[in-house]
PDB file of C-alpha atoms in Angstrom:
ATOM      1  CA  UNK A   1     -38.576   0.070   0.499  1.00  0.00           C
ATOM      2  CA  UNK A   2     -36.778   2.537   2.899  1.00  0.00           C
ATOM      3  CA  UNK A   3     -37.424   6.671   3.393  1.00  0.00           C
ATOM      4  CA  UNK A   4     -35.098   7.303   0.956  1.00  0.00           C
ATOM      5  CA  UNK A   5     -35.227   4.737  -1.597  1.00  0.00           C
ATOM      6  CA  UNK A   6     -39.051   5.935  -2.176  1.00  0.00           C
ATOM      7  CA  UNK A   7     -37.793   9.538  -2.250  1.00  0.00           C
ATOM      8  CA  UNK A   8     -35.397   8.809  -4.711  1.00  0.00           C
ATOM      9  CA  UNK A   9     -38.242   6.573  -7.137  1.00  0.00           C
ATOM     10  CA  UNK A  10     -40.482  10.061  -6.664  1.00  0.00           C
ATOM     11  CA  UNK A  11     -37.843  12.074  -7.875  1.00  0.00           C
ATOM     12  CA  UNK A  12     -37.285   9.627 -10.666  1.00  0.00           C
ATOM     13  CA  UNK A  13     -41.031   9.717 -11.409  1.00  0.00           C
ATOM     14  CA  UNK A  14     -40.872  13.217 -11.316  1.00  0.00           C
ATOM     15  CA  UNK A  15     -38.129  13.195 -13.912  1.00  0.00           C
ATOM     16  CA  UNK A  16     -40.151  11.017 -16.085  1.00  0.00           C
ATOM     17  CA  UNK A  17     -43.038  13.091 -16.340  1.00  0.00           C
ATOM     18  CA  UNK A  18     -41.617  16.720 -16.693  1.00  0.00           C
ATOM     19  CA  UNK A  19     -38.573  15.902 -18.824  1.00  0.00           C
ATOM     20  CA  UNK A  20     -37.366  13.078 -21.827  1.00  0.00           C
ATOM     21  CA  UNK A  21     -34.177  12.495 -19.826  1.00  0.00           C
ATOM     22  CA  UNK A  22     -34.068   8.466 -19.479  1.00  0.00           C
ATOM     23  CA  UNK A  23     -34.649   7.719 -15.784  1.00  0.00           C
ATOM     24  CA  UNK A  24     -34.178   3.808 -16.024  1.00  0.00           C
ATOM     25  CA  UNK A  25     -36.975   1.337 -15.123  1.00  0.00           C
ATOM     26  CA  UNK A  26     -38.681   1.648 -11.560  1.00  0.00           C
ATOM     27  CA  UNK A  27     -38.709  -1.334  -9.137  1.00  0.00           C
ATOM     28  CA  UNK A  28     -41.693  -1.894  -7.175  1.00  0.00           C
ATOM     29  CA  UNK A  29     -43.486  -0.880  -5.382  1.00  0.00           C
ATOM     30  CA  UNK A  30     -43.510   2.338  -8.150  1.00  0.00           C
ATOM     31  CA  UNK A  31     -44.778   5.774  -6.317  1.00  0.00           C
ATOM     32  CA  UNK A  32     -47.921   6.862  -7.547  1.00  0.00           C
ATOM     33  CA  UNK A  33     -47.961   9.878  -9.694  1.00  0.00           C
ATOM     34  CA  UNK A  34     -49.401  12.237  -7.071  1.00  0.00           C
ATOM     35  CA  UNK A  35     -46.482  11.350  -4.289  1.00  0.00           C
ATOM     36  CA  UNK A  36     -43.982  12.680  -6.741  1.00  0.00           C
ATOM     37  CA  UNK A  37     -45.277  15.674  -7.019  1.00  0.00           C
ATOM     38  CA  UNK A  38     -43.010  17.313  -4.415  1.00  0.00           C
ATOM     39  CA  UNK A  39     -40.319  16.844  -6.917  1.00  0.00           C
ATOM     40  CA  UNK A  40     -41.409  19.153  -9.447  1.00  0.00           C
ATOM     41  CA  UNK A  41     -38.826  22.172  -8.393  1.00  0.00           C
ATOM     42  CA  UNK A  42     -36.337  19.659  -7.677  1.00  0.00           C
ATOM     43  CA  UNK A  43     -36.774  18.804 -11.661  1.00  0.00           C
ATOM     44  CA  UNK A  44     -36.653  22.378 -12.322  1.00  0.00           C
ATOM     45  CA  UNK A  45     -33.418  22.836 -10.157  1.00  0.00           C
ATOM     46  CA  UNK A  46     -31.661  20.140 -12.319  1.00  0.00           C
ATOM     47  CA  UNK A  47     -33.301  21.621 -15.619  1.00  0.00           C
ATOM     48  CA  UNK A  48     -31.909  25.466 -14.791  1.00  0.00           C
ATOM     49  CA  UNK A  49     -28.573  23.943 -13.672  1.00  0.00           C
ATOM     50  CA  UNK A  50     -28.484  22.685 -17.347  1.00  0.00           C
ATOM     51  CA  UNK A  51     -29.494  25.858 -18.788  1.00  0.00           C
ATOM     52  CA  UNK A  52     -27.402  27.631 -16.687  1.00  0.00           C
ATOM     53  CA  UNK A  53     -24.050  25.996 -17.733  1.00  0.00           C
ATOM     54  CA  UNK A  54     -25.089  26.174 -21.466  1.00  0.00           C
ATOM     55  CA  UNK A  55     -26.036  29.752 -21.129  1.00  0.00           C
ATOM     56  CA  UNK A  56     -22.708  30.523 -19.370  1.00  0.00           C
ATOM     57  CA  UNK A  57     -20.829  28.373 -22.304  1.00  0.00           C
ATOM     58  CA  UNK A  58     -22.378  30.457 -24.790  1.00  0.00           C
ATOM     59  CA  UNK A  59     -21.319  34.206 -23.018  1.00  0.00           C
ATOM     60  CA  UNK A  60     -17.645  32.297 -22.728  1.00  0.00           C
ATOM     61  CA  UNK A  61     -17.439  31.396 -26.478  1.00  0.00           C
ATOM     62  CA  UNK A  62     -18.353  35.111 -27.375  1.00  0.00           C
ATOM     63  CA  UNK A  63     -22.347  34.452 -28.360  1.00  0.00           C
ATOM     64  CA  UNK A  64     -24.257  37.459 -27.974  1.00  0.00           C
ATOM     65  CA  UNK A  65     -26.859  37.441 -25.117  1.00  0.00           C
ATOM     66  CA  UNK A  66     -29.609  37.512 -27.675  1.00  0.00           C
ATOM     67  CA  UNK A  67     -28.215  34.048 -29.545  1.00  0.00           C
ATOM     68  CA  UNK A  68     -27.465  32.674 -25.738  1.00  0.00           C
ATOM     69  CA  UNK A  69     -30.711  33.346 -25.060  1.00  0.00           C
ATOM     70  CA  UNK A  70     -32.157  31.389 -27.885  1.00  0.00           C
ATOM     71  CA  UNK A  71     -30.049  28.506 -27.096  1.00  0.00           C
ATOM     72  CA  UNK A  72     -31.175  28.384 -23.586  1.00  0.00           C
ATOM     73  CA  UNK A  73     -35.107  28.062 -24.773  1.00  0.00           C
ATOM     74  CA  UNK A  74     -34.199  25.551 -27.690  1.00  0.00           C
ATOM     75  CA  UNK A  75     -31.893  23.380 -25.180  1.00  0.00           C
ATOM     76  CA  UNK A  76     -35.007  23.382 -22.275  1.00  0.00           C
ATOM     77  CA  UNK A  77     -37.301  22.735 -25.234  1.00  0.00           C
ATOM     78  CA  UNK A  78     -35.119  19.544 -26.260  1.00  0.00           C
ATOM     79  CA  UNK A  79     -34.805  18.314 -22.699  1.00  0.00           C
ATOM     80  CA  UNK A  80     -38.637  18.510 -21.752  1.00  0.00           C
ATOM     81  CA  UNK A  81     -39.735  17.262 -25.267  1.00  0.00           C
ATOM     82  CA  UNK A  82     -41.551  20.559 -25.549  1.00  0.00           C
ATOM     83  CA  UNK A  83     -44.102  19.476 -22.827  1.00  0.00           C
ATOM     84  CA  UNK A  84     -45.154  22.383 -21.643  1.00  0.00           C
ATOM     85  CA  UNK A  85     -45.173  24.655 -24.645  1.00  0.00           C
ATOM     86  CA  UNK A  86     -47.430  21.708 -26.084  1.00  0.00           C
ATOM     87  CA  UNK A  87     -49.542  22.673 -23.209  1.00  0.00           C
ATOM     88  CA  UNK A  88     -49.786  26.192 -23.713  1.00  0.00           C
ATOM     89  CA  UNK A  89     -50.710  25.512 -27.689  1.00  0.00           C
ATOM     90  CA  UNK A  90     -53.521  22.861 -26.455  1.00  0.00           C
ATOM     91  CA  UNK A  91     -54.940  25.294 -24.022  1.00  0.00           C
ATOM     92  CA  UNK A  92     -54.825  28.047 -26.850  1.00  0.00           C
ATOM     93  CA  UNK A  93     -56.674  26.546 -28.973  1.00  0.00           C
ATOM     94  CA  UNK A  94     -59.286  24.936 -26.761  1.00  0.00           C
ATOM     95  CA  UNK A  95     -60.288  28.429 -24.654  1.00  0.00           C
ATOM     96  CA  UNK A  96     -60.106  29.862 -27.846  1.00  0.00           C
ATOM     97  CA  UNK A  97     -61.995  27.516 -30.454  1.00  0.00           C
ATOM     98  CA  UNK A  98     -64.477  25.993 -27.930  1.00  0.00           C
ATOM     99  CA  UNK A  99     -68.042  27.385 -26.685  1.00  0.00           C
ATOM    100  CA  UNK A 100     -68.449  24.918 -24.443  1.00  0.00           C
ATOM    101  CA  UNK A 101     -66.530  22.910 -22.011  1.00  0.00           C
ATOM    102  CA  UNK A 102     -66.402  19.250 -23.245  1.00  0.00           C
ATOM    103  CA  UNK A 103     -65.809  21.143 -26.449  1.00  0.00           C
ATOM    104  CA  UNK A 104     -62.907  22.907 -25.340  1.00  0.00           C
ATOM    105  CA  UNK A 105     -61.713  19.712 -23.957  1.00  0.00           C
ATOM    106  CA  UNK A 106     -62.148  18.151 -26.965  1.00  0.00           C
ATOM    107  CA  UNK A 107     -60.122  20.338 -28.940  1.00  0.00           C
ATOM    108  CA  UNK A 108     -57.463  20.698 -26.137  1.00  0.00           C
ATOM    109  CA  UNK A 109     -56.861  16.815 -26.597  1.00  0.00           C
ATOM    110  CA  UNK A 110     -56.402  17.090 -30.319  1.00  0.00           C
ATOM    111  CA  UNK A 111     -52.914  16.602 -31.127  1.00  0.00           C
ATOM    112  CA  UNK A 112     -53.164  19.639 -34.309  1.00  0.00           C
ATOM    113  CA  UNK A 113     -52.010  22.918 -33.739  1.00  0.00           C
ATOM    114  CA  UNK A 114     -54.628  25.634 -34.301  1.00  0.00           C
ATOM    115  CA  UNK A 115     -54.286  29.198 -34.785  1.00  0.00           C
ATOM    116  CA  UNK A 116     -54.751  30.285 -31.552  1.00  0.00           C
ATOM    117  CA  UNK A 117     -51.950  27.917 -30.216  1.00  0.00           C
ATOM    118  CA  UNK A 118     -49.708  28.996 -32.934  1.00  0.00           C
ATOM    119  CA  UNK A 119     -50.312  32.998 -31.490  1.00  0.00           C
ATOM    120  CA  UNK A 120     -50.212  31.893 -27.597  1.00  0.00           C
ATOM    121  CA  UNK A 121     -46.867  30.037 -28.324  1.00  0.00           C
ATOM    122  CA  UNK A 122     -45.454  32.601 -30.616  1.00  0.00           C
ATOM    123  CA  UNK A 123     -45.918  34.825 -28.285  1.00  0.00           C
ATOM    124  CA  UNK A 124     -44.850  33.508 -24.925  1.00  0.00           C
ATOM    125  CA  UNK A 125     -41.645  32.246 -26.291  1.00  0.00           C
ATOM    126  CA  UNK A 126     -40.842  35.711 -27.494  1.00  0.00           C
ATOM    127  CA  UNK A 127     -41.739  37.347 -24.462  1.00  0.00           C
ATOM    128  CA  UNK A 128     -39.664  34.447 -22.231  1.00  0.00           C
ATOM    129  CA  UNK A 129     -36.373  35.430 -24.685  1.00  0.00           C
ATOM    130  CA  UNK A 130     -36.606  38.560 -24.910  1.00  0.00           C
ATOM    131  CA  UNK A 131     -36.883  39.107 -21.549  1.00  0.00           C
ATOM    132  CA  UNK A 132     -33.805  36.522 -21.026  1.00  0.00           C
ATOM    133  CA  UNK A 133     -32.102  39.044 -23.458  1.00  0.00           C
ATOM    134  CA  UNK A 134     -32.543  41.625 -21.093  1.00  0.00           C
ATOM    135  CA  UNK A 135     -31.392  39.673 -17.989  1.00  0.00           C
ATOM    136  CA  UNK A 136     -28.504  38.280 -19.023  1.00  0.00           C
ATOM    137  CA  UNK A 137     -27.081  41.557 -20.671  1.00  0.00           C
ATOM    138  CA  UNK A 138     -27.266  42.897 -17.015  1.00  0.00           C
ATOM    139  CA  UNK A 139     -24.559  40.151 -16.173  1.00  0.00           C
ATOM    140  CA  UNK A 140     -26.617  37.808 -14.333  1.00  0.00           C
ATOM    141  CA  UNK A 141     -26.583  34.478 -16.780  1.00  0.00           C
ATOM    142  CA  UNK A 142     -26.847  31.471 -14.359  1.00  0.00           C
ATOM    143  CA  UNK A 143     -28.904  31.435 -10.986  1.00  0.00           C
ATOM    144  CA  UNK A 144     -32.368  33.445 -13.108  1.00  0.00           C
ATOM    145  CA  UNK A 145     -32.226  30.113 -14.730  1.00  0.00           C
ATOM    146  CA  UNK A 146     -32.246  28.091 -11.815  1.00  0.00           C
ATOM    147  CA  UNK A 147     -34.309  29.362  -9.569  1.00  0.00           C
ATOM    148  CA  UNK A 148     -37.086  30.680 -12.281  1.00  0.00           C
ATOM    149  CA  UNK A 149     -36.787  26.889 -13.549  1.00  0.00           C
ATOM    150  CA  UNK A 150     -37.704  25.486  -9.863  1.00  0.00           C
ATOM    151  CA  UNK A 151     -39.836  28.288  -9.024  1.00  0.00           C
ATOM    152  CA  UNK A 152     -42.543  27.873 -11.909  1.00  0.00           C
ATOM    153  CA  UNK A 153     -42.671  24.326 -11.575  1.00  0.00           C
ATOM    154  CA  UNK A 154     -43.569  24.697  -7.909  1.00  0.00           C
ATOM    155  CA  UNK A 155     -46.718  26.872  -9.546  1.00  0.00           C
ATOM    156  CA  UNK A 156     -47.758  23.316 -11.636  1.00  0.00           C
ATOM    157  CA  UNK A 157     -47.384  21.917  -8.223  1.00  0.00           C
ATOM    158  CA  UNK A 158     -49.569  24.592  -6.475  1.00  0.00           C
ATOM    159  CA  UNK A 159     -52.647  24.453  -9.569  1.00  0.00           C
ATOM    160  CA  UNK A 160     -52.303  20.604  -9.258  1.00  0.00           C
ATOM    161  CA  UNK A 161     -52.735  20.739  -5.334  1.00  0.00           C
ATOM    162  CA  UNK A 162     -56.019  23.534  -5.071  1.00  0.00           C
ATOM    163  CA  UNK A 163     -57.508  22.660  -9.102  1.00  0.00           C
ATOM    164  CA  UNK A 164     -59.773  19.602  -9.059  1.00  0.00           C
ATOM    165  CA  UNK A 165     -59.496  17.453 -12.600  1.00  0.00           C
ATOM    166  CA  UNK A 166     -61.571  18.796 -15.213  1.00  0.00           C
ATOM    167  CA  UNK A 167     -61.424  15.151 -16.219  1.00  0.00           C
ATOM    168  CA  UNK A 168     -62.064  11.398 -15.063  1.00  0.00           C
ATOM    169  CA  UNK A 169     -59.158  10.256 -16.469  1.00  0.00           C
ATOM    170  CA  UNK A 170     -56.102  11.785 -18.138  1.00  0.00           C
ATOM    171  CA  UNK A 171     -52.458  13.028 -16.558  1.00  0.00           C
ATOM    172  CA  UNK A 172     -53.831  16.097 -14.298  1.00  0.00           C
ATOM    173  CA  UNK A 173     -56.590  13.195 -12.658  1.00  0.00           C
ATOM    174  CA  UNK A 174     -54.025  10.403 -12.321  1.00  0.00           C
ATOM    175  CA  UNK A 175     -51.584  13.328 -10.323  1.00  0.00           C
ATOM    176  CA  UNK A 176     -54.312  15.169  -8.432  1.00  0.00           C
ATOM    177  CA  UNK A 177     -54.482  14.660  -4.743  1.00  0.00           C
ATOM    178  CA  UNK A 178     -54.616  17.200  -1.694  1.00  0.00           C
ATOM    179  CA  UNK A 179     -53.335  17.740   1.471  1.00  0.00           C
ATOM    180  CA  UNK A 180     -50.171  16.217   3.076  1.00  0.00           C
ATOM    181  CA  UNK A 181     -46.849  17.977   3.108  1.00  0.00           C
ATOM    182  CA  UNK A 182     -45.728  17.823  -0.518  1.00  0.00           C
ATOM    183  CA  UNK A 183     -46.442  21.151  -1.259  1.00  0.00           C
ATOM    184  CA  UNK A 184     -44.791  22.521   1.546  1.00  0.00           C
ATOM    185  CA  UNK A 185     -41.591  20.678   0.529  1.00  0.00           C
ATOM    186  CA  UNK A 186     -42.134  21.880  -3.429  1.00  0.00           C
ATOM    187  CA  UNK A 187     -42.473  25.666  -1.789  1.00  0.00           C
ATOM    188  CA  UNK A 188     -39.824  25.296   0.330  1.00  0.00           C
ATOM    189  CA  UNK A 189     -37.488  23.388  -2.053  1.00  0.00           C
ATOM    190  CA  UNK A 190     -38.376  26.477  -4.534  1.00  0.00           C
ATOM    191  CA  UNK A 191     -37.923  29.331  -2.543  1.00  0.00           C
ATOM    192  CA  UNK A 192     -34.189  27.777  -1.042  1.00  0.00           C
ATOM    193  CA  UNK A 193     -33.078  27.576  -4.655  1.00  0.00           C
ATOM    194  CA  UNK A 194     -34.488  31.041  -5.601  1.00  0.00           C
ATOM    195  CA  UNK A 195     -33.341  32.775  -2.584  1.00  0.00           C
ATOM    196  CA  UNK A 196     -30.015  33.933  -4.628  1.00  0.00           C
ATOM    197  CA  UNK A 197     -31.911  36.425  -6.602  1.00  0.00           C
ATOM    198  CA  UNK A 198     -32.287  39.006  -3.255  1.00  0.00           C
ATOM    199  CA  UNK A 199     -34.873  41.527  -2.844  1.00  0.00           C
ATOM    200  CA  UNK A 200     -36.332  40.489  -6.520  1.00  0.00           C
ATOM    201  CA  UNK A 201     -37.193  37.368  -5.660  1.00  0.00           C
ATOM    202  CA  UNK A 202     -40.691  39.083  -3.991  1.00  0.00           C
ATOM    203  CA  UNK A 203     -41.547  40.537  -7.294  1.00  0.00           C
ATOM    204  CA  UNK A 204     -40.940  37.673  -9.501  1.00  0.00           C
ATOM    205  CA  UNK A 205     -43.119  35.544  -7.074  1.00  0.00           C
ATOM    206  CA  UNK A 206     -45.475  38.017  -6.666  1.00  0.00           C
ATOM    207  CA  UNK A 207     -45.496  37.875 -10.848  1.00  0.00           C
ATOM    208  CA  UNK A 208     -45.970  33.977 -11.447  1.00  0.00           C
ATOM    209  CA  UNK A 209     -48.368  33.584  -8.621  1.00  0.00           C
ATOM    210  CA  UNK A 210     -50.914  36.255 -10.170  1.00  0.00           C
ATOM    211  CA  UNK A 211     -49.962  34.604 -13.982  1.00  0.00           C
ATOM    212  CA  UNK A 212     -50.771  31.123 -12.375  1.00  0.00           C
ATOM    213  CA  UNK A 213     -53.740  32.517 -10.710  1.00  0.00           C
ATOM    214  CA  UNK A 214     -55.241  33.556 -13.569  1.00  0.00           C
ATOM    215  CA  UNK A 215     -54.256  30.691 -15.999  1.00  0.00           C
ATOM    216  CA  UNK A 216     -56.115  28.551 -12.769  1.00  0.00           C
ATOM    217  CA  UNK A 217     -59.263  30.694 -13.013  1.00  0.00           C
ATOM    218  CA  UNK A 218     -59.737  30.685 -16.409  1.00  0.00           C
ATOM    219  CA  UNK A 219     -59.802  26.830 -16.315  1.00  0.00           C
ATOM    220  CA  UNK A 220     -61.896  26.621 -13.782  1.00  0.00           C
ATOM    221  CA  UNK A 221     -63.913  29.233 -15.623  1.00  0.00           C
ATOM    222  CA  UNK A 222     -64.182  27.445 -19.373  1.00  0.00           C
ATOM    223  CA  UNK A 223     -63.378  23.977 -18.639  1.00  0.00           C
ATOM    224  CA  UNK A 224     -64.055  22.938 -14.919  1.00  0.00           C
ATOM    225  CA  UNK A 225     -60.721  22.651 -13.759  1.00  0.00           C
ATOM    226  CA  UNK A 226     -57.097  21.488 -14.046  1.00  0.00           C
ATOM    227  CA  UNK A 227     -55.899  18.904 -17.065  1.00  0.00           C
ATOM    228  CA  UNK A 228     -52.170  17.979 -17.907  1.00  0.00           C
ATOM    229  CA  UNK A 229     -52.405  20.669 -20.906  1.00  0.00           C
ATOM    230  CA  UNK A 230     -53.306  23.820 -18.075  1.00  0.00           C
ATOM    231  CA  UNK A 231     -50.516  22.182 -15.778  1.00  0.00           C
ATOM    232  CA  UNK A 232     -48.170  22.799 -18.842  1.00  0.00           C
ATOM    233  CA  UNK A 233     -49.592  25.994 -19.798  1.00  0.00           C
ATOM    234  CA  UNK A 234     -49.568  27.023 -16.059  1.00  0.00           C
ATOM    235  CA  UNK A 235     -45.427  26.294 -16.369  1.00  0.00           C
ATOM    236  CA  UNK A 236     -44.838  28.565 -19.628  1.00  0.00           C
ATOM    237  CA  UNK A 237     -47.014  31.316 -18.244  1.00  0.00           C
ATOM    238  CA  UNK A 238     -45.098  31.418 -14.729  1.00  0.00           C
ATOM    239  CA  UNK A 239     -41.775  31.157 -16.047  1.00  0.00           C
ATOM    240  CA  UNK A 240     -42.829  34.313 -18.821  1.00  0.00           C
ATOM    241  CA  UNK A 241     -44.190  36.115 -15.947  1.00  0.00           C
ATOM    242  CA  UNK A 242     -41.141  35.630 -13.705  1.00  0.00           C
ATOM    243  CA  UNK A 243     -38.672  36.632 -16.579  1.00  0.00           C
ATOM    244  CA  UNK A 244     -40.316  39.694 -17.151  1.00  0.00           C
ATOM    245  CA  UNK A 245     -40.304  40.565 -13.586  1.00  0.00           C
ATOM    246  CA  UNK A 246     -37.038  39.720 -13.312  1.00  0.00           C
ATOM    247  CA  UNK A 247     -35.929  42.109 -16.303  1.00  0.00           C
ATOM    248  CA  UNK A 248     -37.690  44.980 -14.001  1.00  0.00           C
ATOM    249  CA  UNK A 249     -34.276  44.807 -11.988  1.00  0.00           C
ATOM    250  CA  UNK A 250     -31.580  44.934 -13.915  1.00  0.00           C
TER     251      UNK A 250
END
């Protein structure tokens, strides 16, 4: 298999595990899950690009930015298979319902919906649109999309790379691995598609990195580390944080 060829199966892995979009059958030999991970913002880039044009569709047809808004979150929603606000429920209810780790685990794996995830999802998605609402009534519709999209999946990237697994076995195990250049490539990939957004782009970093940073901690904290469910939590929390920044500016 040439450079490129296995480039192009790590995006397609990459693909596969952040979105429902059918990427077609790998050949061997398939990447392993880790040596995709440099893909994640290039995932994101395709995901906002999406968003984008649908969010631009709806301020053409004569939506409010409110509605357009609300699109947006129900079309990413649909595209991911709700992956990450699945994530952000699981982790909920675990740090919430659990007084121990391997309980908190336990209840993070359980496919229910608890009150806690209910409030945490409730109120991220809120937050997320309403702070859209605010962005997109300054005029700016498109590139937010974009570049938040590839810029908080860089931050699953950066948890994944510096969080050991709080399991032996599980998505966040099978994709953990550190050191090499991927993450350098996710950053760099991230910060070339976010560069558009100018002298905010250092806030709404500066925003995701302490949301990530604390989503990281607190799994370290309760449950001994990184699982697919924080990665996905990690996502949600970013992207919120980076929205709200963003609505600082306009």
């Amino acid at each position: 298999m040439t450079l490129i060829s296995r480039r192009i199966s790590e995006l397609r892995l990459a693909g596969m595990l952040l979105t429902r979009v059918p990427m077609g059958t790998l050949r061997d030999p398939v990447p392993d899950l880790p040596d995709a991970r440099w893909a994640y913002p290039l995932v994101g880039l395709c995901l906002g690009i999406c968003a984008g044009l649908i969010a631009c569709i709806g301020a053409a047809i004569g939506f409010n930015y409110g509605i357009t808004a609300l699109l947006v979150v129900a079309l990413c929603v649909l595209i991911t298979g709700g992956l990450h606000e699945d994530g952000m429920a699981d982790l909920a209810d675990g740090f919430g319902g659990g007084h121990t780790p391997a309980r908190r685990l336990e209840i993070m794996r359980d496919s229910r919906i608890g009150s806690y995830g209910v409030l945490a999802l409730g109120l991220a998605l809120a937050l997320k649109t309403q702070a859209m609402f605010a962005v997109f009534s300054s005029g700016s519709v498109f590139w937010p999309l974009v570049a938040l999209a590839a810029l908080s999946r860089f931050f699953m990237l950066a948890v994944q790379e510096f969080l050991p697994p709080a399991r032996s076995d599980g998505m966040g195990f099978k994709a953990h691995k550190r050191g090499g250049w991927r993450i350098w490539i996710g950053l760099a990939t991230a910060l070339v598609v976010a560069f558009p957004l100018g002298w905010s782009l250092f806030a709404v970093v500066a925003a995701m990195a302490l949301a990530s940073a604390a989503l990281a901690w607190q799994a370290k904290r309760l449950v001994g580390g990184q699982t697919g469910d924080v990665l996905g939590a990690v996502q949600l929390a970013a992207d919120c944080a980076g929205w709200l920044a963003l609505s600082l500016f306009v």
